[in-house]
Amino acid sequence: MLGVQALVVDKKINSRSRPFICNKMFQTAVRRRVATLKQRFAETLPEIRERLTKVKKEQGSKVIGTVTIEQLIGGMRGVTGLLTETSRLDAYKGIKFRGLSLPECQVRLPSAKREPLPEAIFYLLLTGEVPSNEQVEELRNDLIERARGLPEHTKTIINDLPKDMHPMTQLSIGVLSLQTGSHFAKAYSRGIKKNDYWEYAYEDAMDLVARIPEIAARIYRNKYKDGQIAEVDPNLDMGANFSRQLGWEDIDFWELMRLYLTIHCDHEGGNVSAHATHLVGSALSDPFYSYSAGLNGLAGPLHGLANQECLRFLLSCQEKVGENPSEEEVEHFVKEVLESGQVVPGYGHAVLRVTDPRFVCQMDFAKRVMPEDKLCKVVRKMYRVVPRVLKEQGKTKNPYPNVDAHSGALLMHFGMKEFDFYTALFGVSRALGCMASYVWDRALLLPIERPGSVTIENLEEFAQKQ
Ligand code: CMX
């Protein structure tokens, strides 16, 4: 059995590591044994389980909210009905990962240069603790080892997919193909105790997080480049390795990828990708089945696909009114888009009622790293114009930009022009949050999800009785 102890390894910090990669980590790195992430998870679990049992037992009959008929018809907006440990979205303050805002994560989490390491945010999501440099290094090594185990059949499947298949379809298939190695599915069919589900879920979740970057990179290299892909470098972090496998050696791009993987990783439980993963997992489908479903949800234009739509929108603005449009020209363009019945991609949100902090930190990155980039300047002009136009239109509850309003322009700056691939990058990042939540779902023994439903006739009868 794959117990906690099975992962205890004496990982040494590799002295040959490139000094600028994990400099913060290596400055303080000591050659000593650190508790693995799985051990830390196991240590924190009993207390959390106890708190959940207590609150259920003592407060279980209390009402946390109501559901109006409008909410029932309207996609359950504002209905709180899910337990998600990893993050919480506040309509006015934005996302908090285990209580830490994005700017706080940027300051407190271990980094290679400036942006948090993706491994560090994953550790935070799983345990609720800010990891030390040694803990991140231990996790990084574990993920590298797992990344090297990408099955040959997954490579073959991706190679054989039609090149004109959308990258999100390919990514979903690639993740699903990992299912053959599911520890959870094998253990379940052998027969395991419910209390132990999380250990096998953890193994699968780690495999998935470790292997999805190479799956996405292979899709990119096959579809748009020569099909050749770099080996995983054991001295680099996930952001840098993923960048290299995509084909970028520019360390500013590596930083962008670290930022990208951090800010897209989680957005509490109700968004389509997280909710779909949670729902499918609640049937005890293993992490690969579950996250493949989450990716299918992420592929929708009102969710993750909005980033590619947003870039298309920015480019068509430039095409129509020039590379450096005035604010008046931008306003005219936006109004035309609205009048034609389309939404302004990258603006609005089902929960947020302020500018998305994930937009702000991308804008800060752009101002710092590429202050003269013309497309990023258009993004900033849009930010000055679109909220006012949407407010005048009066329909949108949140006229401010979301995460997707900026990401495409940053990628374009570095020459990643294939914008139908952008949602696949989002999918690599969202795996961190969805897999951390999947492990918690099994650890907290959450049951199969099964809300009730009504017919229109039921609603009419109910309204008459009222
Ligand atoms: N442009 C134009 N109209 C918009 C709009 C936008 N950006 N955002 C919302 N609206 C409209 C809605 O279409 C709706 O119109 P109808 O009443 O005619 O149907 C009205 O305003 C009210 O919608 P809302 O309650 O403010 O927004 P929702 O919670 O229904 O939808 C979202 C949220 C994100 C789907 C919507 O704002 C949208 O379509 N935005 C553009 C696409 C986008 O950027 N999606 C990415 C979201 C982030 C992510 O999940 O990745």
Short mmCIF file of N, CA and C and ligand atoms in Angstrom, two decimals, residues 77 301-304 306 338 342-350 353 358 390 393 395-398 402-404 426, ligand 1:
data_model
loop_
_atom_site.label_atom_id
_atom_site.label_comp_id
_atom_site.label_asym_id
_atom_site.label_seq_id
_atom_site.Cartn_x
_atom_site.Cartn_y
_atom_site.Cartn_z
N ARG A 77 -26.82 31.63 -8.72
CA ARG A 77 -25.97 32.76 -8.30
C ARG A 77 -26.24 33.09 -6.84
N PRO A 301 -16.83 29.21 -23.61
CA PRO A 301 -16.47 30.62 -23.84
C PRO A 301 -16.88 31.56 -22.70
N LEU A 302 -17.83 31.18 -21.87
CA LEU A 302 -18.16 32.05 -20.73
C LEU A 302 -17.22 31.78 -19.56
N HIS A 303 -16.37 30.77 -19.67
CA HIS A 303 -15.43 30.44 -18.58
C HIS A 303 -14.01 30.59 -19.15
N GLY A 304 -13.24 29.53 -19.20
CA GLY A 304 -11.82 29.65 -19.55
C GLY A 304 -11.54 30.10 -20.97
N ALA A 306 -12.72 32.38 -22.50
CA ALA A 306 -12.82 33.84 -22.66
C ALA A 306 -11.45 34.47 -22.91
N LEU A 338 -20.98 45.82 -28.52
CA LEU A 338 -22.19 45.64 -27.72
C LEU A 338 -23.45 45.74 -28.57
N GLN A 342 -22.91 41.18 -28.92
CA GLN A 342 -21.88 40.34 -28.29
C GLN A 342 -21.51 40.90 -26.91
N VAL A 343 -20.93 40.02 -26.08
CA VAL A 343 -20.41 40.49 -24.80
C VAL A 343 -18.99 41.02 -25.01
N VAL A 344 -18.55 41.86 -24.08
CA VAL A 344 -17.15 42.31 -24.13
C VAL A 344 -16.34 41.27 -23.37
N PRO A 345 -15.53 40.45 -24.07
CA PRO A 345 -14.81 39.39 -23.36
C PRO A 345 -13.81 39.94 -22.36
N GLY A 346 -13.68 39.26 -21.24
CA GLY A 346 -12.72 39.70 -20.22
C GLY A 346 -13.33 40.68 -19.23
N TYR A 347 -14.60 41.00 -19.42
CA TYR A 347 -15.27 41.92 -18.48
C TYR A 347 -16.50 41.24 -17.89
N GLY A 348 -16.78 41.55 -16.63
CA GLY A 348 -17.92 40.94 -15.95
C GLY A 348 -17.50 39.73 -15.15
N HIS A 349 -18.28 39.39 -14.17
CA HIS A 349 -18.02 38.19 -13.39
C HIS A 349 -19.27 37.80 -12.62
N ALA A 350 -19.45 36.49 -12.44
CA ALA A 350 -20.64 36.02 -11.73
C ALA A 350 -20.61 36.38 -10.25
N ARG A 353 -17.41 41.93 -7.86
CA ARG A 353 -18.06 43.22 -8.13
C ARG A 353 -17.04 44.35 -8.17
N ARG A 358 -6.56 39.50 -10.06
CA ARG A 358 -5.74 38.72 -11.00
C ARG A 358 -5.45 39.55 -12.26
N LEU A 390 -20.01 49.88 -20.06
CA LEU A 390 -20.90 48.83 -19.54
C LEU A 390 -21.86 49.39 -18.49
N GLN A 393 -24.57 51.06 -20.31
CA GLN A 393 -25.49 50.09 -20.89
C GLN A 393 -26.46 49.55 -19.84
N LYS A 395 -26.68 46.77 -18.00
CA LYS A 395 -27.11 45.37 -17.79
C LYS A 395 -26.15 44.61 -16.87
N THR A 396 -24.85 44.79 -17.10
CA THR A 396 -23.83 43.99 -16.43
C THR A 396 -23.75 44.31 -14.93
N LYS A 397 -23.79 43.29 -14.10
CA LYS A 397 -23.70 43.55 -12.65
C LYS A 397 -22.28 43.95 -12.26
N ASN A 398 -21.30 43.46 -12.99
CA ASN A 398 -19.91 43.83 -12.70
C ASN A 398 -19.24 44.33 -13.98
N ASN A 402 -11.98 40.97 -15.66
CA ASN A 402 -11.63 39.73 -14.95
C ASN A 402 -10.27 39.24 -15.42
N VAL A 403 -9.86 38.08 -14.97
CA VAL A 403 -8.51 37.56 -15.23
C VAL A 403 -8.18 37.48 -16.71
N ASP A 404 -9.22 37.24 -17.53
CA ASP A 404 -8.96 36.98 -18.95
C ASP A 404 -8.69 38.24 -19.77
N PHE A 426 -4.48 27.79 -18.91
CA PHE A 426 -5.41 27.95 -17.79
C PHE A 426 -5.67 26.55 -17.18
N1 CMX B 1 -20.33 42.41 -21.92
C1 CMX B 1 -21.62 42.63 -22.26
N2 CMX B 1 -22.66 42.22 -21.52
C2 CMX B 1 -22.37 41.58 -20.39
C3 CMX B 1 -21.06 41.35 -19.96
C4 CMX B 1 -20.02 41.78 -20.77
N3 CMX B 1 -18.74 41.56 -20.48
N4 CMX B 1 -21.09 40.70 -18.77
C5 CMX B 1 -22.40 40.52 -18.49
N5 CMX B 1 -23.17 41.05 -19.46
C6 CMX B 1 -24.62 41.00 -19.56
C7 CMX B 1 -25.06 39.54 -19.53
O1 CMX B 1 -24.95 38.94 -20.83
C8 CMX B 1 -26.47 39.67 -19.06
O2 CMX B 1 -27.26 40.07 -20.15
P1 CMX B 1 -28.76 39.49 -20.36
O3 CMX B 1 -29.52 39.93 -19.18
O4 CMX B 1 -29.19 40.10 -21.65
O5 CMX B 1 -28.60 37.99 -20.41
C9 CMX B 1 -26.39 40.82 -18.08
O6 CMX B 1 -25.21 41.56 -18.42
C10 CMX B 1 -26.29 40.39 -16.62
O7 CMX B 1 -25.21 39.48 -16.50
P2 CMX B 1 -24.39 39.40 -15.13
O8 CMX B 1 -25.34 38.93 -14.08
O9 CMX B 1 -23.68 40.67 -14.89
O10 CMX B 1 -23.30 38.31 -15.45
P3 CMX B 1 -23.42 36.73 -15.31
O11 CMX B 1 -23.14 36.37 -13.90
O12 CMX B 1 -24.67 36.21 -15.91
O13 CMX B 1 -22.24 36.23 -16.24
C11 CMX B 1 -20.06 36.29 -17.12
C12 CMX B 1 -20.89 36.38 -15.86
C13 CMX B 1 -18.58 36.23 -16.77
C14 CMX B 1 -20.42 34.97 -17.87
C15 CMX B 1 -20.37 37.53 -18.03
O14 CMX B 1 -19.99 38.70 -17.35
C16 CMX B 1 -19.70 37.45 -19.37
O15 CMX B 1 -20.27 36.84 -20.30
N6 CMX B 1 -18.50 38.07 -19.53
C17 CMX B 1 -17.73 37.99 -20.76
C18 CMX B 1 -17.06 36.63 -20.87
C19 CMX B 1 -15.92 36.50 -19.84
O16 CMX B 1 -15.10 37.38 -19.69
N7 CMX B 1 -15.88 35.33 -19.16
C20 CMX B 1 -14.75 35.01 -18.25
C21 CMX B 1 -15.15 34.95 -16.79
C22 CMX B 1 -13.98 34.53 -15.91
C23 CMX B 1 -13.76 33.05 -16.00
O17 CMX B 1 -14.61 32.28 -15.52
O18 CMX B 1 -12.76 32.61 -16.56
#
